[in-house]
Coordinates of N, CA and C in Angstrom, one line a residue:
X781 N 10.4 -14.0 -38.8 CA 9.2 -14.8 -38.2 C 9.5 -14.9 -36.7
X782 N 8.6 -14.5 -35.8 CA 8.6 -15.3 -34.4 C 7.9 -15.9 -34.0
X783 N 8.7 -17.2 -33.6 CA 8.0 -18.3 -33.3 C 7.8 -18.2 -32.6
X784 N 7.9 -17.3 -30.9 CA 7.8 -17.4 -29.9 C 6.8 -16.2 -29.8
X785 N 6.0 -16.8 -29.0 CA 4.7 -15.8 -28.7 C 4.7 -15.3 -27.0
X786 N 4.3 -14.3 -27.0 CA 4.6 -14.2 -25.2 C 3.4 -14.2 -25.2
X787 N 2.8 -14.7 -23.6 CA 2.0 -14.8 -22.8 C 1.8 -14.2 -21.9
X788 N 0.9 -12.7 -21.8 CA 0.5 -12.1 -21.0 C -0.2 -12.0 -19.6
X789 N 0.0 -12.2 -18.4 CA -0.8 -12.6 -17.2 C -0.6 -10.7 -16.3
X790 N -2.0 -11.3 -15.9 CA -1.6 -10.1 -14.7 C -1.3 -10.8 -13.4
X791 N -0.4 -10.0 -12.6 CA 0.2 -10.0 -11.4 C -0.4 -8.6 -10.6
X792 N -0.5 -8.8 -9.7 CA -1.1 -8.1 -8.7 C -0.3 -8.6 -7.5
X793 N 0.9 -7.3 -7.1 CA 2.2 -7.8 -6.4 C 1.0 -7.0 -4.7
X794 N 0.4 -6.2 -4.5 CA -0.6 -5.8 -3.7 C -1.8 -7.2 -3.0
X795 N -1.8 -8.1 -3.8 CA -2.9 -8.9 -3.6 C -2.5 -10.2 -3.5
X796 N -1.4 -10.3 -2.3 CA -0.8 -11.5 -1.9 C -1.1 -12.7 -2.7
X797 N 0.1 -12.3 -3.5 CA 0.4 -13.4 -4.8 C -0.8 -13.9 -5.4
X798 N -2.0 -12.9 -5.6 CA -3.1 -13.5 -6.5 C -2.7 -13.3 -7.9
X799 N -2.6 -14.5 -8.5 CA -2.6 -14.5 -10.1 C -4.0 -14.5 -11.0
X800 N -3.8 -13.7 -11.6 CA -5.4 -13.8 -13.1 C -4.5 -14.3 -14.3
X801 N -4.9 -15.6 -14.8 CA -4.6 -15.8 -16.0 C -4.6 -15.2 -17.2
X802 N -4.4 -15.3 -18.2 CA -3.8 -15.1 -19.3 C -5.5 -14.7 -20.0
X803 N -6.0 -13.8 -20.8 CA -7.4 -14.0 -21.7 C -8.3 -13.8 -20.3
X804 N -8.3 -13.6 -19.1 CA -8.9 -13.6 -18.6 C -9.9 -11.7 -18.7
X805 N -9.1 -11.2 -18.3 CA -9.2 -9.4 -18.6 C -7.9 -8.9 -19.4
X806 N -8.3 -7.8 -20.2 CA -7.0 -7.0 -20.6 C -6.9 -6.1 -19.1
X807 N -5.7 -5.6 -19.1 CA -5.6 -5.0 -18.3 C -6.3 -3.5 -18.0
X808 N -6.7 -3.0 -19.3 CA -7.0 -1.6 -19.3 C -9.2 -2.1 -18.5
X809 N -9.6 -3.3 -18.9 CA -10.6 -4.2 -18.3 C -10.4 -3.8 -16.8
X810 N -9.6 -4.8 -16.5 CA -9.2 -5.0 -15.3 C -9.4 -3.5 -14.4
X811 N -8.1 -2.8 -15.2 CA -8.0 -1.2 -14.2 C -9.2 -0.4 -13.9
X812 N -10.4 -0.3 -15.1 CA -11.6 -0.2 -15.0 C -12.0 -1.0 -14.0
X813 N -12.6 -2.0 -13.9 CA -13.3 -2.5 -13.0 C -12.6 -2.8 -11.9
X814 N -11.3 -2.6 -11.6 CA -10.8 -2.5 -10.0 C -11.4 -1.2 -9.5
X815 N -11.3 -0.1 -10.6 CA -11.6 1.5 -10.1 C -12.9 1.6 -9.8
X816 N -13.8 0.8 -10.7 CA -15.3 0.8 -10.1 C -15.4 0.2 -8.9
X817 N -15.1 -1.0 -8.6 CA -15.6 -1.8 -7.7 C -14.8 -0.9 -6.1
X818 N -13.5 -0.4 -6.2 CA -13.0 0.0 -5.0 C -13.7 1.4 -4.8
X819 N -14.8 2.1 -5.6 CA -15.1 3.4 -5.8 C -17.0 3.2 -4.7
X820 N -17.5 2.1 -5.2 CA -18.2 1.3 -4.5 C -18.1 0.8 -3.5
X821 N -17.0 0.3 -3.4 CA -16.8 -0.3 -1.6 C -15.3 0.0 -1.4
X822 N -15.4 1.1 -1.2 CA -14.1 1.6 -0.2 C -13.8 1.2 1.1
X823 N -14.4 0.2 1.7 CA -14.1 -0.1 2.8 C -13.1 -1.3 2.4
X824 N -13.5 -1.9 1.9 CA -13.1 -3.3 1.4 C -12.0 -3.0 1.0
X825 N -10.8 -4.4 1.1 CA -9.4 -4.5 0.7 C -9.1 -4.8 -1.1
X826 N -8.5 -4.5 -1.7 CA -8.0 -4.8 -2.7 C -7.9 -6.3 -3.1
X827 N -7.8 -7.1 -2.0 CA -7.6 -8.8 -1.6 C -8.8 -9.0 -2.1
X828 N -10.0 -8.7 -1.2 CA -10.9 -9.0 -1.2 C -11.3 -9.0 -2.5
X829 N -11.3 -7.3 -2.8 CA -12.3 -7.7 -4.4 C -11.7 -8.3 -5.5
X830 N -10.6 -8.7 -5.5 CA -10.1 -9.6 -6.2 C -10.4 -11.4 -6.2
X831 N -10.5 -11.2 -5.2 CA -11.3 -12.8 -4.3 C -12.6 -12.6 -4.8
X832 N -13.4 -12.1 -4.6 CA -14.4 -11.9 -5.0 C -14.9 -12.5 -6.6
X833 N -13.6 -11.3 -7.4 CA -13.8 -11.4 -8.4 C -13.3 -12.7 -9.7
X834 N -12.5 -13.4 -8.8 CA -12.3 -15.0 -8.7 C -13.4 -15.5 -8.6
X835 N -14.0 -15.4 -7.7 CA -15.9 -16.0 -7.4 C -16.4 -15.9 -8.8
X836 N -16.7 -15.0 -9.1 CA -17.5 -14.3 -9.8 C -17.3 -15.2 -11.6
X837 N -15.4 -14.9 -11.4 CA -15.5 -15.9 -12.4 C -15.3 -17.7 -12.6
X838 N -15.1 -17.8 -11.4 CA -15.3 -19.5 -11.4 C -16.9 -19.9 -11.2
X839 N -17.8 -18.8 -10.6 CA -19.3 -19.1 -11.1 C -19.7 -18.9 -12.2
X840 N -19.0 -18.1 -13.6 CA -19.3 -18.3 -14.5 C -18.2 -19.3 -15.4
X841 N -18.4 -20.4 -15.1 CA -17.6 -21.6 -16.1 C -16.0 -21.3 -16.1
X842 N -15.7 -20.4 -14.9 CA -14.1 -20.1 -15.2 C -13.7 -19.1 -16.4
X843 N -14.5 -18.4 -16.6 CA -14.4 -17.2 -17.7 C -15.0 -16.1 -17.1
X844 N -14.8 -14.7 -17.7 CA -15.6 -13.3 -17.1 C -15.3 -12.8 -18.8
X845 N -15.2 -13.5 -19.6 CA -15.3 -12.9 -20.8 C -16.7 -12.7 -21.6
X846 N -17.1 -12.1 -22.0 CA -18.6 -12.1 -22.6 C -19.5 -11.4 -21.7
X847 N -19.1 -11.2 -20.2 CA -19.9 -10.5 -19.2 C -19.2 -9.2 -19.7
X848 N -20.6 -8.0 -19.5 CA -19.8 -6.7 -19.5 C -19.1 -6.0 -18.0
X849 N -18.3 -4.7 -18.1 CA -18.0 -4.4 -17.1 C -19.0 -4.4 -16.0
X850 N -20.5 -4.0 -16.7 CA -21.5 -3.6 -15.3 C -22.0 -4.9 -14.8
X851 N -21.8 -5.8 -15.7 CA -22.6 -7.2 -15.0 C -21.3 -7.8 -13.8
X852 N -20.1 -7.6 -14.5 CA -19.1 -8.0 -13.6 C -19.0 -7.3 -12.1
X853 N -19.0 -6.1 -12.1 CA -18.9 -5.1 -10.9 C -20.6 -5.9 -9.9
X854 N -21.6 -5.8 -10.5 CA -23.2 -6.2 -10.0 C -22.6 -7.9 -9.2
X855 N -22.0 -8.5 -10.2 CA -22.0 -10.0 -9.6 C -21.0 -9.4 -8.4
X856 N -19.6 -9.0 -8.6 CA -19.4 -8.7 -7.4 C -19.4 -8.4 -6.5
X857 N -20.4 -7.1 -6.8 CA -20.8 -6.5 -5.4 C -21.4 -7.1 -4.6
X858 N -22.6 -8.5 -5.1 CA -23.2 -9.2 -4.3 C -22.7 -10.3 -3.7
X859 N -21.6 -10.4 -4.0 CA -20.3 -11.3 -3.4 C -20.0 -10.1 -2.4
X860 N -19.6 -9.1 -2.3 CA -18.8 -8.5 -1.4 C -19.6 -8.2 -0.3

C-alpha cells in the first residue's frame, strides 16, 4: 500500500519562476496549447502567454478545466 501520493505541478524553469498548480492542465494539455498559442502569436514571449493564461484562468473561478483547448487559446488570444 502507498500512503504517499505525489503531487504533480508544472514548472516552467523558462517563465521566471511561474508556477501552474496541481489539476490545473496535464501536461500533454498544456504542451498543446503552449504550441497553439505561440504558433499564433510568435511575437509574444513565453512569459507572457503564460500570464495571460493565468488571466484566463483566474477569470474563470480559478480553474481552465471544463474549457476546451479552443475556448482556452480564443480567451487568450484576446488577452494577448
Amino acid at each position: 500500500e502507498n500512503s504517499l501520493q505525489k503531487t504533480s505541478a508544472l514548472y516552467c524553469p523558462d517563465s521566471l519562476d511561474t508556477f501552474i498548480p496541481p489539476n490545473t492542465l496535464n501536461l500533454s494539455s498544456f504542451t498543446k496549447l503552449m504550441k497553439k498559442l505561440q504558433e499564433i502569436h510568435p511575437e509574444t514571449s513565453r512569459e507572457k502567454i503564460i500570464d495571460a493564461l493565468l488571466q484566463v484562468r483566474t477569470n474563470n473561478k480559478g480553474i481552465l478545466s471544463g474549457l476546451s483547448i479552443n475556448s482556452i487559446v480564443k480567451r487568450t488570444s484576446l488577452i494577448l
